CSV table of N, CA and C in Angstrom, one decimal:
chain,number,residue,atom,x,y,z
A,673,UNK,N,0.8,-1.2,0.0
A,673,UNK,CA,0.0,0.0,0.0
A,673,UNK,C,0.9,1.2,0.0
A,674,UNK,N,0.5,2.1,-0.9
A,674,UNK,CA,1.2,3.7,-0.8
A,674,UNK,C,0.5,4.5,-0.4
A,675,UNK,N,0.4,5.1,0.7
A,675,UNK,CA,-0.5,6.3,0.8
A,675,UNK,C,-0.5,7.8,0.0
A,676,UNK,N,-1.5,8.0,-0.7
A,676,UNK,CA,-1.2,9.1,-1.3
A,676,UNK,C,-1.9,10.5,-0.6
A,677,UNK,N,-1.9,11.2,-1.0
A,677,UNK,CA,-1.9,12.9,-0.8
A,677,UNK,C,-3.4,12.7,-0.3
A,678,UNK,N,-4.6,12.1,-0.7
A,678,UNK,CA,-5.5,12.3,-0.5
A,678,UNK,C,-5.6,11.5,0.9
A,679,UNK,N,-4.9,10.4,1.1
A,679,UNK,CA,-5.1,9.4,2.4
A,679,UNK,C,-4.7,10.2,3.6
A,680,UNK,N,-3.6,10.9,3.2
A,680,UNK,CA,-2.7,11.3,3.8
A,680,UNK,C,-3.3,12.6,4.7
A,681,UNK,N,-4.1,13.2,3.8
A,681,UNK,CA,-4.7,14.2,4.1
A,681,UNK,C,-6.5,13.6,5.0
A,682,UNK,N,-6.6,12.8,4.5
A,682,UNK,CA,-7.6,12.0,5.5
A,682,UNK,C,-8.0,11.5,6.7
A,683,UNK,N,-6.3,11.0,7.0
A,683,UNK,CA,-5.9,10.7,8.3
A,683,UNK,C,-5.5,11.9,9.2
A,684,UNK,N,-4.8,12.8,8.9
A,684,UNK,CA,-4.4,14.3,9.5
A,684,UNK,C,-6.2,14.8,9.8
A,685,UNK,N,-7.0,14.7,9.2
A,685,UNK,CA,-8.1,15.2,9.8
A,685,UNK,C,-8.6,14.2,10.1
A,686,UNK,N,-8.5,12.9,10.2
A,686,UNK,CA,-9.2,12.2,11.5
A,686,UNK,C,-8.8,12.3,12.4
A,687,UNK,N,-7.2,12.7,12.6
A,687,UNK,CA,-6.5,12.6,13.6
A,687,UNK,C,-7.4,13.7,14.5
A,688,UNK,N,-7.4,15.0,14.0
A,688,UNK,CA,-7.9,16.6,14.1
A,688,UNK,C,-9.2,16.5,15.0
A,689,UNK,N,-10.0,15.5,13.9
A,689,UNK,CA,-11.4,15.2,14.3
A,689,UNK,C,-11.7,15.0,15.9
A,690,UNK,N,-11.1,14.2,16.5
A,690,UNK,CA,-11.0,13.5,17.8
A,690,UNK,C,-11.5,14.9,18.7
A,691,UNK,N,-10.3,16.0,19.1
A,691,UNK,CA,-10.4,17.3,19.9
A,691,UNK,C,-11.6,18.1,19.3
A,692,UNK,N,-11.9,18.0,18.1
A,692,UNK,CA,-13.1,18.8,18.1
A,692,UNK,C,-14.7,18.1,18.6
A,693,UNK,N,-14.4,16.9,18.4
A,693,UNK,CA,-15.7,16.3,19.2
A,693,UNK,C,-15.9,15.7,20.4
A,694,UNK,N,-14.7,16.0,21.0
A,694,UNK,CA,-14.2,16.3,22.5
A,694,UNK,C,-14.7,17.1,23.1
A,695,UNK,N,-13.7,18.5,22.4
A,695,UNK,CA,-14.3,19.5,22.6
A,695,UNK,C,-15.9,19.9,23.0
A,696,UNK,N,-16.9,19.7,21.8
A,696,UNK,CA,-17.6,20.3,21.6
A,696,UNK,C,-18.7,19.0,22.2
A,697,UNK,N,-18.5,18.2,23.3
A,697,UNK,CA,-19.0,16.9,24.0
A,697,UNK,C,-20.0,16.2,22.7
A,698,UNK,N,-19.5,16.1,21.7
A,698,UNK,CA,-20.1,15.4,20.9
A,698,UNK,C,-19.4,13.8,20.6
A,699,UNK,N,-19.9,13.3,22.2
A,699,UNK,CA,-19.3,11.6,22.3
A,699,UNK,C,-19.5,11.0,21.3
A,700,UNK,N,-21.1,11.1,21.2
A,700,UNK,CA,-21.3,9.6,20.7
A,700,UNK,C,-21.3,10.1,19.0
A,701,UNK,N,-20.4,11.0,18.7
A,701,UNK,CA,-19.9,10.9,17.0
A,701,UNK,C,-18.0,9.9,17.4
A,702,UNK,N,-18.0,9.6,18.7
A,702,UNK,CA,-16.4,9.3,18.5
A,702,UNK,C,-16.2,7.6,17.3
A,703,UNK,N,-17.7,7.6,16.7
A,703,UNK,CA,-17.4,6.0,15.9
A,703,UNK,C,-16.9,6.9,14.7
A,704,UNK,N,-17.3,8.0,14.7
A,704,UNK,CA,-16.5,9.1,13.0
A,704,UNK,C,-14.8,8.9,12.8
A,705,UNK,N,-14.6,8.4,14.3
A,705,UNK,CA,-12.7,8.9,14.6
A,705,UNK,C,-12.6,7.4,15.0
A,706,UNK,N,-12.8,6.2,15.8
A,706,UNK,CA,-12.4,5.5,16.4
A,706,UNK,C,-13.2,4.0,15.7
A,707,UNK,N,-12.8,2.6,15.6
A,707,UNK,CA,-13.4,1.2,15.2
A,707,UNK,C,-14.2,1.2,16.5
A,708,UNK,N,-15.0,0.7,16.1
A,708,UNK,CA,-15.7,0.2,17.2
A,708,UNK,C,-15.5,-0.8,18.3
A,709,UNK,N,-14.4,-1.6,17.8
A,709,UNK,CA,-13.8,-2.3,19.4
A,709,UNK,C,-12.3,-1.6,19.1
A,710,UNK,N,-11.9,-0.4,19.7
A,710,UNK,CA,-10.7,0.4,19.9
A,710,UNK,C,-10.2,0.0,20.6
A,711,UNK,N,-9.2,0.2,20.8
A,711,UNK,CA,-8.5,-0.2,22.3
A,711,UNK,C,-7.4,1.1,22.1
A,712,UNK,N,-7.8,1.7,23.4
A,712,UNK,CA,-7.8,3.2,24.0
A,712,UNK,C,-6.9,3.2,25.3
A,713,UNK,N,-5.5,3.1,25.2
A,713,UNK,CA,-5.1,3.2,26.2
A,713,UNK,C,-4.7,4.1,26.8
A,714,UNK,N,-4.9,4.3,28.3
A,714,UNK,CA,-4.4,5.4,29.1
A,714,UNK,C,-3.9,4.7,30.4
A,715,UNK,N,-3.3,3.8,30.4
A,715,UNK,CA,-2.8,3.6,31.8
A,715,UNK,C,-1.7,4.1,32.0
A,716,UNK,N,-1.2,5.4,31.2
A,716,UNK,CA,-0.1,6.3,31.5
A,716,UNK,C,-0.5,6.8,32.8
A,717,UNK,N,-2.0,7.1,32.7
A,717,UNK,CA,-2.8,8.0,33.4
A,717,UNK,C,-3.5,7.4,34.8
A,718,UNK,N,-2.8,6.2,35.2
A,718,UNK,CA,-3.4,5.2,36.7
A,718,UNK,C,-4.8,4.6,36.0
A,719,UNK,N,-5.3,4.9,34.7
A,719,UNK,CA,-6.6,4.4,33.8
A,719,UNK,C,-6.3,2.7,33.6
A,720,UNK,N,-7.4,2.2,33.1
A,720,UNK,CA,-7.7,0.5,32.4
A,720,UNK,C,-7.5,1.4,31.2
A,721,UNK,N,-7.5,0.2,30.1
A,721,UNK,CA,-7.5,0.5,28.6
A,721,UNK,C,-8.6,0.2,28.5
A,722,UNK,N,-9.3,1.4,27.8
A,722,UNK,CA,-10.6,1.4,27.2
A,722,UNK,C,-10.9,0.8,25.8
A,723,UNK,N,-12.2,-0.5,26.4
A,723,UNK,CA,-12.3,-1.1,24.7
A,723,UNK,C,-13.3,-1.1,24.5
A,724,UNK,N,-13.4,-0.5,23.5
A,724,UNK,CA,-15.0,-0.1,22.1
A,724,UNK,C,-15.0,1.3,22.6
A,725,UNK,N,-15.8,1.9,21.7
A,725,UNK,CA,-15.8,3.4,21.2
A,725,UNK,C,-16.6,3.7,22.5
A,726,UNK,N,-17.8,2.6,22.7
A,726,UNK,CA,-19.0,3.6,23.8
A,726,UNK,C,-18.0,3.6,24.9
A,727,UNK,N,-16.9,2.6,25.5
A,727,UNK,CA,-16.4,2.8,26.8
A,727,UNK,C,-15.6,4.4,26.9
A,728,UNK,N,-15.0,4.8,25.6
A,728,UNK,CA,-14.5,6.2,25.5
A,728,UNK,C,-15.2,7.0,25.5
A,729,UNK,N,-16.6,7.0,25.0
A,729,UNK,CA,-18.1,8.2,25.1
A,729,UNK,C,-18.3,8.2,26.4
A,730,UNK,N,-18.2,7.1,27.1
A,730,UNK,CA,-18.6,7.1,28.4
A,730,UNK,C,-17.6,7.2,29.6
A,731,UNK,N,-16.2,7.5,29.5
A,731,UNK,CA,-15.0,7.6,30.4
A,731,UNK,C,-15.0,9.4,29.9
A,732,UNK,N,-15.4,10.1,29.1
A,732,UNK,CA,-15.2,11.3,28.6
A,732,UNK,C,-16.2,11.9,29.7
A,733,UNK,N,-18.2,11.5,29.6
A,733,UNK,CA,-18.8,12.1,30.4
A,733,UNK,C,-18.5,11.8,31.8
A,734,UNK,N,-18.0,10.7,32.3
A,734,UNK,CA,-17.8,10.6,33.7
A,734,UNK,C,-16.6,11.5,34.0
A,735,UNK,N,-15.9,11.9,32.9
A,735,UNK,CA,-14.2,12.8,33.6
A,735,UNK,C,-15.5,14.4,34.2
A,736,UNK,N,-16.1,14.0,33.0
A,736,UNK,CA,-16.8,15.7,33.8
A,736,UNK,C,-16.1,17.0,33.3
A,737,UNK,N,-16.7,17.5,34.5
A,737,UNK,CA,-15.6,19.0,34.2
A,737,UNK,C,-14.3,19.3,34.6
A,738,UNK,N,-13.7,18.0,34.3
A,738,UNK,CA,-12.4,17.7,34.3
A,738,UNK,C,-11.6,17.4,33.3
A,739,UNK,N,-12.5,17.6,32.1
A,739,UNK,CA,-11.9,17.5,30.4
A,739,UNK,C,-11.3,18.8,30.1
A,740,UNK,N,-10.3,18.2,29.7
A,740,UNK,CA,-9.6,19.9,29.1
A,740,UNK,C,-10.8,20.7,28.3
A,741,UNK,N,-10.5,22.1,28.3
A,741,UNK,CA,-12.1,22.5,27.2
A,741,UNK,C,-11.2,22.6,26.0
A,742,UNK,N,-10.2,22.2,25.5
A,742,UNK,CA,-9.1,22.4,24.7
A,742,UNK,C,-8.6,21.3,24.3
A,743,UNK,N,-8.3,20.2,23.1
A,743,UNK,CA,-7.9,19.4,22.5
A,743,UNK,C,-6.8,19.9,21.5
A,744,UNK,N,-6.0,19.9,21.7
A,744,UNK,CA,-4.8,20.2,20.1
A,744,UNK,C,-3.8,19.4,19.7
A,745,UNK,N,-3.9,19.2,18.6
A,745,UNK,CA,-3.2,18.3,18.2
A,745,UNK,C,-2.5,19.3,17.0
A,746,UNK,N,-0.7,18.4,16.6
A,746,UNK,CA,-0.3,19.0,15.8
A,746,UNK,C,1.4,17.4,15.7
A,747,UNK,N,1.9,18.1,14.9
A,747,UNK,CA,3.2,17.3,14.8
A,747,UNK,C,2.9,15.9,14.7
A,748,UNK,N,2.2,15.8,13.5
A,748,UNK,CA,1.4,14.4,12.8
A,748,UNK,C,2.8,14.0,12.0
A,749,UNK,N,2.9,12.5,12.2
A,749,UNK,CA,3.7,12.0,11.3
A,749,UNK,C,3.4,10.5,11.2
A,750,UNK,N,2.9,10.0,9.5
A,750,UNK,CA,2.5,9.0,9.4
A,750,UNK,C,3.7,7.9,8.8
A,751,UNK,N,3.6,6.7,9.3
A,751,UNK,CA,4.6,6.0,8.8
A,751,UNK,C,3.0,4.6,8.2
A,752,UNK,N,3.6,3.9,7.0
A,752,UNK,CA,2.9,3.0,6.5
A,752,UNK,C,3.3,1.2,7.2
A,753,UNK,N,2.3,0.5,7.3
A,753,UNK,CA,3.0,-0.6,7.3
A,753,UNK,C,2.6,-1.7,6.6
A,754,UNK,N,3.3,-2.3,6.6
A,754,UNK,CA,2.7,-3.7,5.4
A,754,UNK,C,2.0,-4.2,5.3
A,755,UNK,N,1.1,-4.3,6.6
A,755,UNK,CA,-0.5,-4.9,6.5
A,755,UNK,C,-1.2,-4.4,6.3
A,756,UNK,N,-1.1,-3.0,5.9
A,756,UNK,CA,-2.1,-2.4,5.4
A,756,UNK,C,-2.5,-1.0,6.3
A,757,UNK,N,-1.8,-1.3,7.5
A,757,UNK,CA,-2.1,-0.3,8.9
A,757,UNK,C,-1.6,0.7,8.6
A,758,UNK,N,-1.8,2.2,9.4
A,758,UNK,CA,-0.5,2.9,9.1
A,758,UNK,C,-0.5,3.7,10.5
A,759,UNK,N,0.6,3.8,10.7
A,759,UNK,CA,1.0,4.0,12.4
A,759,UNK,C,1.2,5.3,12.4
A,760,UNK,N,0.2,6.0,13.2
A,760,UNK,CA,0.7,7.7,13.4
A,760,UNK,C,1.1,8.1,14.7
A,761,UNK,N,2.4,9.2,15.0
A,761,UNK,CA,2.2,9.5,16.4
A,761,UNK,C,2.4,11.2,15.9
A,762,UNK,N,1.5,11.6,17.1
A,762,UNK,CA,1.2,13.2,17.1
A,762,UNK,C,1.4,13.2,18.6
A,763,UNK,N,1.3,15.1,18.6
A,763,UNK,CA,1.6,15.4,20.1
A,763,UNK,C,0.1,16.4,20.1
A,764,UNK,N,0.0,15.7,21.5
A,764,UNK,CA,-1.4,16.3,21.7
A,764,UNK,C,-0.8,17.6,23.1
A,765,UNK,N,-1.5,18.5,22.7
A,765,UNK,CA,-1.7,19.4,24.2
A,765,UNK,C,-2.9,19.8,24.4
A,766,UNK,N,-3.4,19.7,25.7
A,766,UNK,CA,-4.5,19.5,26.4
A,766,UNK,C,-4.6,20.9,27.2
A,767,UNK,N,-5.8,21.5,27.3
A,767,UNK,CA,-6.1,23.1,27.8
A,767,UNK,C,-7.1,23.1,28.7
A,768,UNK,N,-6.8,23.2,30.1
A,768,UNK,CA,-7.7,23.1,31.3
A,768,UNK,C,-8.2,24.5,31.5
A,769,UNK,N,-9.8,24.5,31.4
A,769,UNK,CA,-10.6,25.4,32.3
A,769,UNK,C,-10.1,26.6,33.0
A,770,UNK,N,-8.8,26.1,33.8
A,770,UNK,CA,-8.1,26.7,34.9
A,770,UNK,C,-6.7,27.5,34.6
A,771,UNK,N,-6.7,27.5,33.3
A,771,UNK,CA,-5.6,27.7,32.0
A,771,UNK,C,-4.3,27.0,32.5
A,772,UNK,N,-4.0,25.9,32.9
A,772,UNK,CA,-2.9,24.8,33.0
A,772,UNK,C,-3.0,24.3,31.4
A,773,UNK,N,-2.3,23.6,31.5
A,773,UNK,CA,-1.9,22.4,30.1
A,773,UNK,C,-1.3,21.8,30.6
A,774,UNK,N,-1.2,20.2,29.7
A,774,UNK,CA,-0.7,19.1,29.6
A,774,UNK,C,0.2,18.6,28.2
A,775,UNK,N,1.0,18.2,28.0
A,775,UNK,CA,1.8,17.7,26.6
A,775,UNK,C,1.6,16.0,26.7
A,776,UNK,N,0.8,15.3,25.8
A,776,UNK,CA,0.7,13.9,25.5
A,776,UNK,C,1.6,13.4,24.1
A,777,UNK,N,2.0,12.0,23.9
A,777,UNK,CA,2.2,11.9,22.6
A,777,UNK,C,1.2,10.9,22.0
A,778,UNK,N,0.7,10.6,21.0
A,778,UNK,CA,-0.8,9.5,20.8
A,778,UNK,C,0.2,8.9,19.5
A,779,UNK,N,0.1,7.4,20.4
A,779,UNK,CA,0.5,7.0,19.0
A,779,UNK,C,-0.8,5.9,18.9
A,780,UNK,N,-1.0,6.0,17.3
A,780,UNK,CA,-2.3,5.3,16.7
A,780,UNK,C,-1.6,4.3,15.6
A,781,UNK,N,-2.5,3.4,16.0
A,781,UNK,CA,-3.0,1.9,14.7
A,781,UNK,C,-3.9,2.5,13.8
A,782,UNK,N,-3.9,3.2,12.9
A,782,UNK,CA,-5.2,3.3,12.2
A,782,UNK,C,-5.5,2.3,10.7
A,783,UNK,N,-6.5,1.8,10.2
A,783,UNK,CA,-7.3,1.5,9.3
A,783,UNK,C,-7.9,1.9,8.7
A,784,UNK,N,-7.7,1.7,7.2
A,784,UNK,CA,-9.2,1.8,6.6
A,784,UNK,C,-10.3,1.0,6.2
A,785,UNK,N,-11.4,1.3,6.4
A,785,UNK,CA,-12.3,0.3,6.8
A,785,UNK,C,-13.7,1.3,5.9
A,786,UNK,N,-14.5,0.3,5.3
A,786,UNK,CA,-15.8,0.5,4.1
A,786,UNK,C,-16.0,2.2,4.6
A,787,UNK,N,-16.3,2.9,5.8
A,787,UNK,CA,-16.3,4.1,5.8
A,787,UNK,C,-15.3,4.9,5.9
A,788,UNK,N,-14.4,4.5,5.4
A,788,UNK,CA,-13.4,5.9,5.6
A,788,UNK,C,-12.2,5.3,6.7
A,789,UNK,N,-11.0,5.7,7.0
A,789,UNK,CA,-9.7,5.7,7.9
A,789,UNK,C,-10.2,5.8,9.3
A,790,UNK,N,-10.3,4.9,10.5
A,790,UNK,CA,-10.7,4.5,11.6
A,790,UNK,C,-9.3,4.4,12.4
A,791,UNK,N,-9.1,5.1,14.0
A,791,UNK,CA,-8.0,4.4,14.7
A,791,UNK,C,-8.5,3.5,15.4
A,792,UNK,N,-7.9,2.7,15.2
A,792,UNK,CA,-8.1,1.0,16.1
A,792,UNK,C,-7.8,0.5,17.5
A,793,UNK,N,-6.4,1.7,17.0
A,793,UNK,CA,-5.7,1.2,18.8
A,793,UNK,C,-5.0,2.9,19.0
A,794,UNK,N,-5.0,2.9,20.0
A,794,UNK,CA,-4.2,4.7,21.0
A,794,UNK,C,-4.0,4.6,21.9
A,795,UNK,N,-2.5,5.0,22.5
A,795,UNK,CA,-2.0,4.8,23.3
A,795,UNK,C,-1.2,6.2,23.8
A,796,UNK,N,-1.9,6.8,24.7
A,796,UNK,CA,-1.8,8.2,25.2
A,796,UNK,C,-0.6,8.4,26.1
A,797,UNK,N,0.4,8.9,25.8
A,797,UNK,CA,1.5,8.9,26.9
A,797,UNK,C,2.2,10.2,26.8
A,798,UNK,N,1.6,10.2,28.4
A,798,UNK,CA,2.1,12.0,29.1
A,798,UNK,C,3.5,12.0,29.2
A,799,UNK,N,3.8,13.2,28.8
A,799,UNK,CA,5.0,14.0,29.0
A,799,UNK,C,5.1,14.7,29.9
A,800,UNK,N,6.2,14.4,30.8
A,800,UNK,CA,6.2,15.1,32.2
A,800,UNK,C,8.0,15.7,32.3
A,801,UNK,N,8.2,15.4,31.4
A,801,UNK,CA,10.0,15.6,31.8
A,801,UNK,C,10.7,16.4,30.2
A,802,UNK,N,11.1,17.2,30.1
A,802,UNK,CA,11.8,17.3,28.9
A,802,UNK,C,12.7,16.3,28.7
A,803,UNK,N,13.2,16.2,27.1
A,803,UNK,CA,14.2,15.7,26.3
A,803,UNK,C,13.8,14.3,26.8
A,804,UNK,N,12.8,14.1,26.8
A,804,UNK,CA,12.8,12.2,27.1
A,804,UNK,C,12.6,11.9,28.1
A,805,UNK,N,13.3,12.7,28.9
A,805,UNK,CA,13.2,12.1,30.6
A,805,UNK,C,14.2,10.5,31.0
């Protein structure tokens, strides 16, 4: 598989997609961004790994007003793989209510699948230390 300009540009706004329907508590569109048995990991964060899309609609309303009101994402870089997958890692920064921030890096399994480029698998890991730590 070669990804071209159009995939390419597909995946960068699925990636995108995610914070804006975070943002805007529009959970139950996360099947637009995510397969439906995802596997969502955050045990960076003392979390279980969340599996299927509703366990993420529904770990989002229980965080409450504890969700960043801010999702951003940037510094997308896709690598292809031979089964077809193609492995992205971006850095997400997260914008609290209380104007703090957070720096994550999300690295994704994504697919494409009859509707369109789906991530399958995400694995959220906070940054707490410069240059690596």
């Amino acid at each position: 598989m070669t990804l071209t300009y159009e995939d390419r540009v597909a995946i960068t706004d699925l990636i995108a997609m995610h914070g804006h329907l975070c943002d805007s508590g529009e959970l139950d569109r996360l099947d637009e961004v995510f397969t439906a048995d995802v596997l969502y990991d955050v045990t960076d964060f003392g979390q279980e790994v969340l599996r299927g899309v509703a366990a993420c609609a529904d770990a989002g309303r229980a965080l409450g007003e504890l969700n960043p009101v801010g999702h951003h994402v940037t510094n997308i870089v896709l690598n292809e793989e031979g089964d077809g997958r193609v492995r992205a890692r971006s850095k997400g920064i997260g914008v609290n209510a209380d104007g703090t921030s957070g720096s994550v890096t999300y690295e994704d399994t994504i697919l494409r699948l009859g509707q369109g480029w789906r991530i399958s698998q995400r694995k959220v890991v906070a940054r707490r230390v410069p240059l690596g730590g």
